[in-house]
mmCIF file of C-alpha atoms and ligand atoms in Angstrom:
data_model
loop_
_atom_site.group_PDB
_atom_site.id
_atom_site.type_symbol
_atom_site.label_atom_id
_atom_site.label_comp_id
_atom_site.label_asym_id
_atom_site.label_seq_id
_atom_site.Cartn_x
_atom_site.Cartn_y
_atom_site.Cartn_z
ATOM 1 C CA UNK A 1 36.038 118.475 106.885
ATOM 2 C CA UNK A 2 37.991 116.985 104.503
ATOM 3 C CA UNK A 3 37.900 112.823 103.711
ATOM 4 C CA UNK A 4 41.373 110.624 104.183
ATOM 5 C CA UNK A 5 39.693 107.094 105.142
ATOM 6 C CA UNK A 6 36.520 105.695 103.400
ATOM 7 C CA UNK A 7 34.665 103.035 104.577
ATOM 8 C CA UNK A 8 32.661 100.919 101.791
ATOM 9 C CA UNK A 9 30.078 98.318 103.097
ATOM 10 C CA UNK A 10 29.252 95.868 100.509
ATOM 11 C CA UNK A 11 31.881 94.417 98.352
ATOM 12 C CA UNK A 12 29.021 93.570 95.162
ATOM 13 C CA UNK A 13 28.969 95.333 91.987
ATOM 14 C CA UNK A 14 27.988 98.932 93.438
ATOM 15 C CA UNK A 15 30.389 98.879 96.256
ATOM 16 C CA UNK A 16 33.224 97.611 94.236
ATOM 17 C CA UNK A 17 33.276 100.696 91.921
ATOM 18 C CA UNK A 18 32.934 103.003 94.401
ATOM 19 C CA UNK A 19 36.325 101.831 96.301
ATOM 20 C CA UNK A 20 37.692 101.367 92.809
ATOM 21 C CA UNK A 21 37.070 105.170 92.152
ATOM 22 C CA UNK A 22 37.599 106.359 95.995
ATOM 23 C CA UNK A 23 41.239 104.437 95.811
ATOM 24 C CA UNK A 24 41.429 106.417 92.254
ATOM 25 C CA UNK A 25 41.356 109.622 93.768
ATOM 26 C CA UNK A 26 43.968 108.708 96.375
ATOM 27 C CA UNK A 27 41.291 108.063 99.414
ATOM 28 C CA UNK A 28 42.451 105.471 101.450
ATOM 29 C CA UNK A 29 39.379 102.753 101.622
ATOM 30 C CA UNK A 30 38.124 99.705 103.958
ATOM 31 C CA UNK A 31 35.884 97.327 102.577
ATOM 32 C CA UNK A 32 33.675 95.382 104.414
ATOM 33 C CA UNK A 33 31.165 92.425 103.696
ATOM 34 C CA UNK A 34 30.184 89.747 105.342
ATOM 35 C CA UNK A 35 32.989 86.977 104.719
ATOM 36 C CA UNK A 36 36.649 87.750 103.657
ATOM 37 C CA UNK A 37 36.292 85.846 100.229
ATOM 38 C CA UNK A 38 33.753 88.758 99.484
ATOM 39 C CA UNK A 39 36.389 91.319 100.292
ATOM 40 C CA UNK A 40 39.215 89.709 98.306
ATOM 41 C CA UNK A 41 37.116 89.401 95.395
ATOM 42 C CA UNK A 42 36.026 92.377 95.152
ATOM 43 C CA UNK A 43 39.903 93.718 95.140
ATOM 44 C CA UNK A 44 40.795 91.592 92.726
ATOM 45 C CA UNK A 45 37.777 93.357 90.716
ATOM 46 C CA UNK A 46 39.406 96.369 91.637
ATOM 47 C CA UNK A 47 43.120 95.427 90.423
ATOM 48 C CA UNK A 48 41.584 94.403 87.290
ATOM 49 C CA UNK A 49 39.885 97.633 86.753
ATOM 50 C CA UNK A 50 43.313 99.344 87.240
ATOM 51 C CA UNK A 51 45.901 96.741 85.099
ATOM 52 C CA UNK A 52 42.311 98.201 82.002
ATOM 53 C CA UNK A 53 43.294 101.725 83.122
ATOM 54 C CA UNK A 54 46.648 101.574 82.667
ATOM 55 C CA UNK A 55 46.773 99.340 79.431
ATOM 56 C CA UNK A 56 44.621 102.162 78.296
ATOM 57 C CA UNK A 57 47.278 104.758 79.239
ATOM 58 C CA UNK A 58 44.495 106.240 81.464
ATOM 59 C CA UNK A 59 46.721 105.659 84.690
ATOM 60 C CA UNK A 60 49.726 105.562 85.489
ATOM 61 C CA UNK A 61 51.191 102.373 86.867
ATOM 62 C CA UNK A 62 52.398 103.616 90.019
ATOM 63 C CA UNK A 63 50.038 105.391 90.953
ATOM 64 C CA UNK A 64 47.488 102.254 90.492
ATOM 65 C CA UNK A 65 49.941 100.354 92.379
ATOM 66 C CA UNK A 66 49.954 102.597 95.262
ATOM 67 C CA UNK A 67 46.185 102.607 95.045
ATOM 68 C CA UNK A 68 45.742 99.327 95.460
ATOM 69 C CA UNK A 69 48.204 99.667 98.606
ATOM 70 C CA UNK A 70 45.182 101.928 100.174
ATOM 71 C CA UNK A 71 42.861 98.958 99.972
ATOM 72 C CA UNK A 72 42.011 97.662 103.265
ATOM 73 C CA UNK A 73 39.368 94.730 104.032
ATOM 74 C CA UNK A 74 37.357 93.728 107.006
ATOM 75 C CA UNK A 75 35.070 91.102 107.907
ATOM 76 C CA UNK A 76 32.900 93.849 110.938
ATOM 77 C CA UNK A 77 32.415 97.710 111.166
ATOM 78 C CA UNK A 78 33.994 97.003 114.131
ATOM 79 C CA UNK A 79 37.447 96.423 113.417
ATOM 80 C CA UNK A 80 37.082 100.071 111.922
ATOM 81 C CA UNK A 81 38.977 103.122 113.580
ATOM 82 C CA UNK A 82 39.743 106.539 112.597
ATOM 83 C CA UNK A 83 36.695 106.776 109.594
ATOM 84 C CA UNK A 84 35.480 109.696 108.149
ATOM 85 C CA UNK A 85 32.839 108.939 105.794
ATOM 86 C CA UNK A 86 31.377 105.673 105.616
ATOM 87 C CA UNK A 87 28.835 105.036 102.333
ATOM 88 C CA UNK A 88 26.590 101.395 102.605
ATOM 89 C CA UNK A 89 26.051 99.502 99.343
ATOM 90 C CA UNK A 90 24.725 96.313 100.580
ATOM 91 C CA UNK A 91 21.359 94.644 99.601
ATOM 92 C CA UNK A 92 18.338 96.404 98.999
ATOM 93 C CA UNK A 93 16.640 95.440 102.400
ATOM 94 C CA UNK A 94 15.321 97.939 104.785
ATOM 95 C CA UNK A 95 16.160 95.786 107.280
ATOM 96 C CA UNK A 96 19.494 94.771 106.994
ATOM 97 C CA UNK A 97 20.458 98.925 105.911
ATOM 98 C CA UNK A 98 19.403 100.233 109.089
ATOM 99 C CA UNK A 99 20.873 97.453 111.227
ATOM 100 C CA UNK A 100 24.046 98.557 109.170
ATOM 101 C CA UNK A 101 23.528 102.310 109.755
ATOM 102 C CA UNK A 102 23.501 101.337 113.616
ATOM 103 C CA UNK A 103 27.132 99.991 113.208
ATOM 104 C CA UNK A 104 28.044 102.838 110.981
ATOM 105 C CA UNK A 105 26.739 105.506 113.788
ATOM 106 C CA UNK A 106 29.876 103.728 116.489
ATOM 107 C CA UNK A 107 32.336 103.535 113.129
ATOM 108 C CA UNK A 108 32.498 106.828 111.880
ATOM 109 C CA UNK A 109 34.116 109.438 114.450
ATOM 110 C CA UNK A 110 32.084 112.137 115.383
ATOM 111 C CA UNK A 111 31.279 115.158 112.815
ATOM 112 C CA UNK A 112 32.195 112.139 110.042
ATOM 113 C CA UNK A 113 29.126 111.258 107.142
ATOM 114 C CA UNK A 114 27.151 108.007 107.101
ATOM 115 C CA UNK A 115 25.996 107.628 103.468
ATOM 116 C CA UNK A 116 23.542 105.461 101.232
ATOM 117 C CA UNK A 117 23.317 103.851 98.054
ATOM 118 C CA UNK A 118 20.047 102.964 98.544
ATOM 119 C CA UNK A 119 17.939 103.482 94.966
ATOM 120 C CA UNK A 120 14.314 103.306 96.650
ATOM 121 C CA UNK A 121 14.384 103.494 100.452
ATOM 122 C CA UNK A 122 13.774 106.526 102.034
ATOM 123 C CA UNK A 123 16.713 108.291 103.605
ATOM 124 C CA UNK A 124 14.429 109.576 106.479
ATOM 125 C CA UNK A 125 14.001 106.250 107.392
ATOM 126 C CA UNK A 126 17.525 104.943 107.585
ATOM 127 C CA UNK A 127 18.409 108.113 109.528
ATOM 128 C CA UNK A 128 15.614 107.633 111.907
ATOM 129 C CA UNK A 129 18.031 104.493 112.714
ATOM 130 C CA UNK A 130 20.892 106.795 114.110
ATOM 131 C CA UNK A 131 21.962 108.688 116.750
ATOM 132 C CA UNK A 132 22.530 111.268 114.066
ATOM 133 C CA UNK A 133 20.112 112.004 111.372
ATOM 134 C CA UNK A 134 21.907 115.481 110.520
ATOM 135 C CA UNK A 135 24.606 113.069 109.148
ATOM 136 C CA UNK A 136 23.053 110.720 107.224
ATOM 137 C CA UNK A 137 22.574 111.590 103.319
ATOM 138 C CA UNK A 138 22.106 109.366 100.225
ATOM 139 C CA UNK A 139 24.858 109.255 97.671
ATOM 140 C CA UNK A 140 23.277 107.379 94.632
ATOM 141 C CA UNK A 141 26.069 106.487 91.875
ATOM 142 C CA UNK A 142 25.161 104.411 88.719
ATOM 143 C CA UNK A 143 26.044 101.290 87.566
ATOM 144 C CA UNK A 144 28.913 101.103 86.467
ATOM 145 C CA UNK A 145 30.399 103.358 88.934
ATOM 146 C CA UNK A 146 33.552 103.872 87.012
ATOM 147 C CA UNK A 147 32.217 104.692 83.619
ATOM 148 C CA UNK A 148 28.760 106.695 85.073
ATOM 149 C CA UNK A 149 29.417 110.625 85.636
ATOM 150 C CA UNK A 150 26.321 111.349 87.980
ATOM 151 C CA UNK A 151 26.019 111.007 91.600
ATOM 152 C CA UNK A 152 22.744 112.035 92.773
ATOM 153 C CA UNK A 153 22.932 113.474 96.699
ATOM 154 C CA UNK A 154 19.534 112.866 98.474
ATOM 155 C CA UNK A 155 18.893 115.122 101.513
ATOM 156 C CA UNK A 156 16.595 112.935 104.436
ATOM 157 C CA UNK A 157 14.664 115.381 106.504
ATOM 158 C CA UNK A 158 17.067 116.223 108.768
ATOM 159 C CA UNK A 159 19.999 116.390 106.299
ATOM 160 C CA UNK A 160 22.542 119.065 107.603
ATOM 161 C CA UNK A 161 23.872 121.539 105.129
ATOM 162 C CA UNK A 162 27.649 120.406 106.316
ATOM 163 C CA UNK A 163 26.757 116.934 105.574
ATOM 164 C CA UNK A 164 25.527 117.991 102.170
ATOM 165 C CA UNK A 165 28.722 120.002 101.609
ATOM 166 C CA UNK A 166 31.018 117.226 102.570
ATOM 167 C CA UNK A 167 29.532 114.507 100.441
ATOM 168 C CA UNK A 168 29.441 116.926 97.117
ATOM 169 C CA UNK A 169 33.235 117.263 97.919
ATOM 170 C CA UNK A 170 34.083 113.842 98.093
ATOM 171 C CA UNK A 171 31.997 113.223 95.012
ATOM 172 C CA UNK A 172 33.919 116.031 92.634
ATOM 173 C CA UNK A 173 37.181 114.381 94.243
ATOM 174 C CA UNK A 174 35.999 111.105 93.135
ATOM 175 C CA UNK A 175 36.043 112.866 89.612
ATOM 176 C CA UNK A 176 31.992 112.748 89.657
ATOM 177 C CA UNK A 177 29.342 115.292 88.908
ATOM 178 C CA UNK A 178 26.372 115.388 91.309
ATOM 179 C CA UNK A 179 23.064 116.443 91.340
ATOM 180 C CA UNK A 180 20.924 116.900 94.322
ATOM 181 C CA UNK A 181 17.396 115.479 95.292
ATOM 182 C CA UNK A 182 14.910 115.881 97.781
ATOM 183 C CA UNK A 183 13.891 112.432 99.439
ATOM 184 C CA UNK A 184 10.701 111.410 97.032
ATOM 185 C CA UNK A 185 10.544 108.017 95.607
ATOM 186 C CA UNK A 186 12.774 107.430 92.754
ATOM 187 C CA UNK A 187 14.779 110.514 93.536
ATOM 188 C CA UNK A 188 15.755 112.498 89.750
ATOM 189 C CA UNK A 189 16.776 109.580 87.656
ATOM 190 C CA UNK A 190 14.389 106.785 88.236
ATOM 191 C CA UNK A 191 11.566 109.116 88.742
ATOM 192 C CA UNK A 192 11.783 109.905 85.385
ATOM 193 C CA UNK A 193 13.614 107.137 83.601
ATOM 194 C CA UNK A 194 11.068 104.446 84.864
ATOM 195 C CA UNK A 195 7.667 105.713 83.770
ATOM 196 C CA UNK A 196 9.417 106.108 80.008
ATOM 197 C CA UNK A 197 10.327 102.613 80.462
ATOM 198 C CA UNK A 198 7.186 101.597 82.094
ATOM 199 C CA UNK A 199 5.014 103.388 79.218
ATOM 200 C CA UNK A 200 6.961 101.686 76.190
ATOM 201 C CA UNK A 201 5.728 98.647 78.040
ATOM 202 C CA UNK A 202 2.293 99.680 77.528
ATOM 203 C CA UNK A 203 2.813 100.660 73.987
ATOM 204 C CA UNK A 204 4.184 97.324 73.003
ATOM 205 C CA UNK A 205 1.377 95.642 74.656
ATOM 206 C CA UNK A 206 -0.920 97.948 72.934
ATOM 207 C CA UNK A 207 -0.130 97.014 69.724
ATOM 208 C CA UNK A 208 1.264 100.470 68.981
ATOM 209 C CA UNK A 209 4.660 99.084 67.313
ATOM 210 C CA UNK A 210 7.243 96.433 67.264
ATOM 211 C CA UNK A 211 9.943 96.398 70.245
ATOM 212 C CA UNK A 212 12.106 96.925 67.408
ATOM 213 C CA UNK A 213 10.504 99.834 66.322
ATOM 214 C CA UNK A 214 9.550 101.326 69.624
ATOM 215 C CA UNK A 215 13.487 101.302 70.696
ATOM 216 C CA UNK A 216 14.618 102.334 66.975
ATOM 217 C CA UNK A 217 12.051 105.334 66.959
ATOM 218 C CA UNK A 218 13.101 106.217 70.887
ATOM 219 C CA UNK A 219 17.220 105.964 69.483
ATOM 220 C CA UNK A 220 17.025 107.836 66.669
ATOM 221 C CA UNK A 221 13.739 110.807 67.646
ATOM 222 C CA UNK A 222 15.210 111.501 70.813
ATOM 223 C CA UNK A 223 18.830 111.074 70.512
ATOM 224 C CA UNK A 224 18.931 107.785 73.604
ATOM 225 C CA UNK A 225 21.764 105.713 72.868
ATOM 226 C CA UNK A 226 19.864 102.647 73.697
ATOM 227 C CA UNK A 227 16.020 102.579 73.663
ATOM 228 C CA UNK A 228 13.436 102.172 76.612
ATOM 229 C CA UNK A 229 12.832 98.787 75.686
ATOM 230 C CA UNK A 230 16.857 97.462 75.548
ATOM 231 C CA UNK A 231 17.417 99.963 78.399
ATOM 232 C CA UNK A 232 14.780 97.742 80.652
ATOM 233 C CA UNK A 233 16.022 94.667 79.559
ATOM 234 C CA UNK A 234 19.763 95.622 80.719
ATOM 235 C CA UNK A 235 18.685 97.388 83.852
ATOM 236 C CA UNK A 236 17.001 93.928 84.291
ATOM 237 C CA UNK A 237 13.090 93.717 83.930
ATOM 238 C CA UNK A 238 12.647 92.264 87.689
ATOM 239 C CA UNK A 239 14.727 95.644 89.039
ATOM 240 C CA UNK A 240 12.751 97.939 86.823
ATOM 241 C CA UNK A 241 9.106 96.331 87.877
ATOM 242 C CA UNK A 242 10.489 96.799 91.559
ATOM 243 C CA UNK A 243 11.138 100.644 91.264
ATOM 244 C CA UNK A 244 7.683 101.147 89.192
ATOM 245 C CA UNK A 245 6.508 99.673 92.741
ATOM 246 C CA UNK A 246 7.942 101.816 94.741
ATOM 247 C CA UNK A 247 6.859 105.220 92.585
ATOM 248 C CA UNK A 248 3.125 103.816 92.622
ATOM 249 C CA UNK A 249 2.951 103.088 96.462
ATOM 250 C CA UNK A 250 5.350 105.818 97.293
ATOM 251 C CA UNK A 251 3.506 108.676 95.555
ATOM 252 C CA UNK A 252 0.418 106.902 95.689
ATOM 253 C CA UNK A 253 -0.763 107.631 91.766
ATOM 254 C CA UNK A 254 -2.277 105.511 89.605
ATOM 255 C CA UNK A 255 -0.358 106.915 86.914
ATOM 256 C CA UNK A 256 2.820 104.550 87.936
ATOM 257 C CA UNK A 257 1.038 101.046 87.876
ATOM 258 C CA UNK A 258 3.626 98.731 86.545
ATOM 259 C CA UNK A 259 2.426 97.481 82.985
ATOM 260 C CA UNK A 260 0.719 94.128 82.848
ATOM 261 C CA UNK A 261 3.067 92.691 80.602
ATOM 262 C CA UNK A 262 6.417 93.607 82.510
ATOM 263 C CA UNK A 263 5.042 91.850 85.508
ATOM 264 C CA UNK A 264 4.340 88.737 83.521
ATOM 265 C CA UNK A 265 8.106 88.397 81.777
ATOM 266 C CA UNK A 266 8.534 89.286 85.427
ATOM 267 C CA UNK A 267 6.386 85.926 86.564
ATOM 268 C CA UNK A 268 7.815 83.878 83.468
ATOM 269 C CA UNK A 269 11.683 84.885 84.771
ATOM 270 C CA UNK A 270 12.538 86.776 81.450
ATOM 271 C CA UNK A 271 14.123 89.373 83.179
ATOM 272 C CA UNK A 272 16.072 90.492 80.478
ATOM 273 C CA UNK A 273 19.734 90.691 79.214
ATOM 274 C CA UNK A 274 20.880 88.829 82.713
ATOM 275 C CA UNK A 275 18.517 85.750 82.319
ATOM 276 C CA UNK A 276 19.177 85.468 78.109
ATOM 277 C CA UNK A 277 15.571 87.023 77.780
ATOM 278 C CA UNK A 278 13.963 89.815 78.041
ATOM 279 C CA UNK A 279 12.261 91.952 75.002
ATOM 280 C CA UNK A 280 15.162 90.862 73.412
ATOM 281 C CA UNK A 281 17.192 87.402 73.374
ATOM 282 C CA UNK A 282 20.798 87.203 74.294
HETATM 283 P P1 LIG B 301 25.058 93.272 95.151
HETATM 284 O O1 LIG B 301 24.071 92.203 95.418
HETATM 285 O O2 LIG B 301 25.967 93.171 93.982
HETATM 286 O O3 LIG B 301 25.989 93.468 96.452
HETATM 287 C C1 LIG B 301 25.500 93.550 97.764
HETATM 288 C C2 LIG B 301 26.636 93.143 98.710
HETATM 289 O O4 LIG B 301 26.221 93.430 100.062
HETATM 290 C C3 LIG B 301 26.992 91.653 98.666
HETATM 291 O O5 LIG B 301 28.390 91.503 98.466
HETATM 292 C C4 LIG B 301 26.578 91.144 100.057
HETATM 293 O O6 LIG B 301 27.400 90.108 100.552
HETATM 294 C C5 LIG B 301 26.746 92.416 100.883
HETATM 295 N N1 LIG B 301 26.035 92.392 102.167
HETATM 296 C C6 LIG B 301 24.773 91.969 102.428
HETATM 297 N N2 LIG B 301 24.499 92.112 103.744
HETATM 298 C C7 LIG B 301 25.616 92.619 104.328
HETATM 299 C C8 LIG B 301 25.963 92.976 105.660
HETATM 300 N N3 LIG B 301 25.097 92.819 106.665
HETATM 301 N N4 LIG B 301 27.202 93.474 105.905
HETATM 302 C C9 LIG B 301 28.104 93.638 104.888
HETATM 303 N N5 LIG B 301 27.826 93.309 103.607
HETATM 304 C C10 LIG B 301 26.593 92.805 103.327
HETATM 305 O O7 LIG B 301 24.194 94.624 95.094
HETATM 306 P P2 LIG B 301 24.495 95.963 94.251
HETATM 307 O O8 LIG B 301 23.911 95.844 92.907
HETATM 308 O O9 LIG B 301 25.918 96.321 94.443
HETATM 309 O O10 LIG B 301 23.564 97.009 95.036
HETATM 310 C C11 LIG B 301 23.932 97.546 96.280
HETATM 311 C C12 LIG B 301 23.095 98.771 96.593
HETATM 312 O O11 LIG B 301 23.255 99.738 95.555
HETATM 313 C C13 LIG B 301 21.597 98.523 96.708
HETATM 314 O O12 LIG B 301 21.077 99.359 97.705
HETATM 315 C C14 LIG B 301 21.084 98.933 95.339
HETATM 316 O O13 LIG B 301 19.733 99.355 95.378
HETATM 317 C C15 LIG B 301 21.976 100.107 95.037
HETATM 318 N N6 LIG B 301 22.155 100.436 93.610
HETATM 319 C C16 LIG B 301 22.301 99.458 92.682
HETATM 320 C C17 LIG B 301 22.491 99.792 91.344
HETATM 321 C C18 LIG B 301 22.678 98.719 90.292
HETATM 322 O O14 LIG B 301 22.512 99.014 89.100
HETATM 323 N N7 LIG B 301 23.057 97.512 90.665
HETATM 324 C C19 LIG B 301 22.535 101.135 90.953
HETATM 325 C C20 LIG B 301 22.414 102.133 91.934
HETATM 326 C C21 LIG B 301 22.211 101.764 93.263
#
């Protein structure tokens, strides 16, 4: 099966790149969000992103201009017809993703994908939502879409291998390189990226070295372009305590309790680069 018409729900900062990179590659896209000023915004985001490109002589100006032309928005998954693949981006809430997946399952014709961005809620779950489950995969991309490389594909329990196939497609033709995960908490990335975070937490507190030091020593030992401590604070320290949460309940170790001190510049609302401080001031 090959992909012509996208469907994006939620026009915020994920689902904004990933129309700006699906219109890149020619797909044609509908947005959708909950009011139309969220739409509009969000293509004017997107036009933005293109007038950069081509200033940079990294696209041509008529093909950004015909891009754009493939933008649609919408206000319901109802006024959707003829979708293929549909991926949800909207706000981390179990809740409000499956209700979501529900409208997805009438949108998308039959044999089409209904896709995630979900960082920390099982895809099981969300599929257990649909009439489909076999159709239902999690297509991670990192922030910010257009720069970031990866996509990491989760497979739910009932993840076909068609599905699978069709969203690794769309993700090369959206110029990206995937990676594919079994559906554990954290999936690849954050499984691994948040404990390093999490543990120069516990170093700091310990007295072991300076935040300075830690992130300098970090940079320049293992080659990081940013260390674990800067990395947290631009991640945002209130998203990073939330996945630590989700590894320690999910896989049920002790060896994933959230450091002490996070949760209190957590508690005090330092939540880094976002809030002017975090580890660091900004
Ligand atoms: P965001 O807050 O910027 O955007 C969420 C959007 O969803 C908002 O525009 C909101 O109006 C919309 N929305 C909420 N309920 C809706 C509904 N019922 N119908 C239609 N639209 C609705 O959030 P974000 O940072 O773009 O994150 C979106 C998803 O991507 C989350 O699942 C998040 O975990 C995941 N994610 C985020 C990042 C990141 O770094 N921000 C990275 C990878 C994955």
């Amino acid at each position: 099966m090959s992909v012509n018409h996208l469907v994006v729900v939620g026009a915020g900062q994920m689902g904004t790149g990933i129309a700006q990179v699906a219109l890149g590659a020619g797909l044609k896209v509908t947005m959708v969000d909950l009011s139309e000023d969220a739409v509009m915004k969000a293509r004017g985001k997107i036009e933005a992103g293109f007038k950069r490109l081509v200033e940079k002589g990294q696209m041509d100006a008529a093909r950004a201009t015909a891009a754009l032309g493939s933008f649609h928005g919408a206000v319901s998954l109802r006024d959707c017809r003829d979708v293929d693949f549909a991926v949800e981006a909207v706000t981390e809430n179990e809740n409000v993703k499956r209700r979501i997946f529900e409208e997805m399952d009438a949108a998308v014709r039959p044999g089409g994908v209904l896709a995630t961005n979900t960082s920390s809620i099982p895809i099981t779950r969300i599929a257990a939502a649909t009439r489909r489950p076999e159709a239902v995969i999690g297509m991670h991309f990192m922030n910010p879409v257009p720069v970031m490389k990866l996509v990491e594909i989760i497979r739910g329990a009932a993840t076909s291998d068609e599905t699978y196939t069709v969203t690794k497609a769309l993700a090369e033709q959206m110029g990206k390189t995937t990676v594919v995960s079994k559906d554990f908490p954290g999936f690849i990335v954050n499984r691994i990226l948040i404990p390093m975070l999490n543990e120069a937490c516990f170093a700091l507190t310990e007295g072991l070295a300076t935040v300075e030091d830690i992130d300098t020593a970090m940079k320049l030992g293992t080659n990081q372009p940013m260390g674990p401590l800067q990395l947290a604070d631009f991640i945002g320290l209130d998203t990073v305590l939330y996945i630590a949460e989700v590894l320690h309940k999910g896989l049920g170790d002790d060896k994933y309790r959230p450091s002490p001190l996070l949760r209190q510049y957590v508690d005090a609302g330092w939540h880094g680069k976002k809030a002017g401080r975090g580890f660091y001031n900004y």
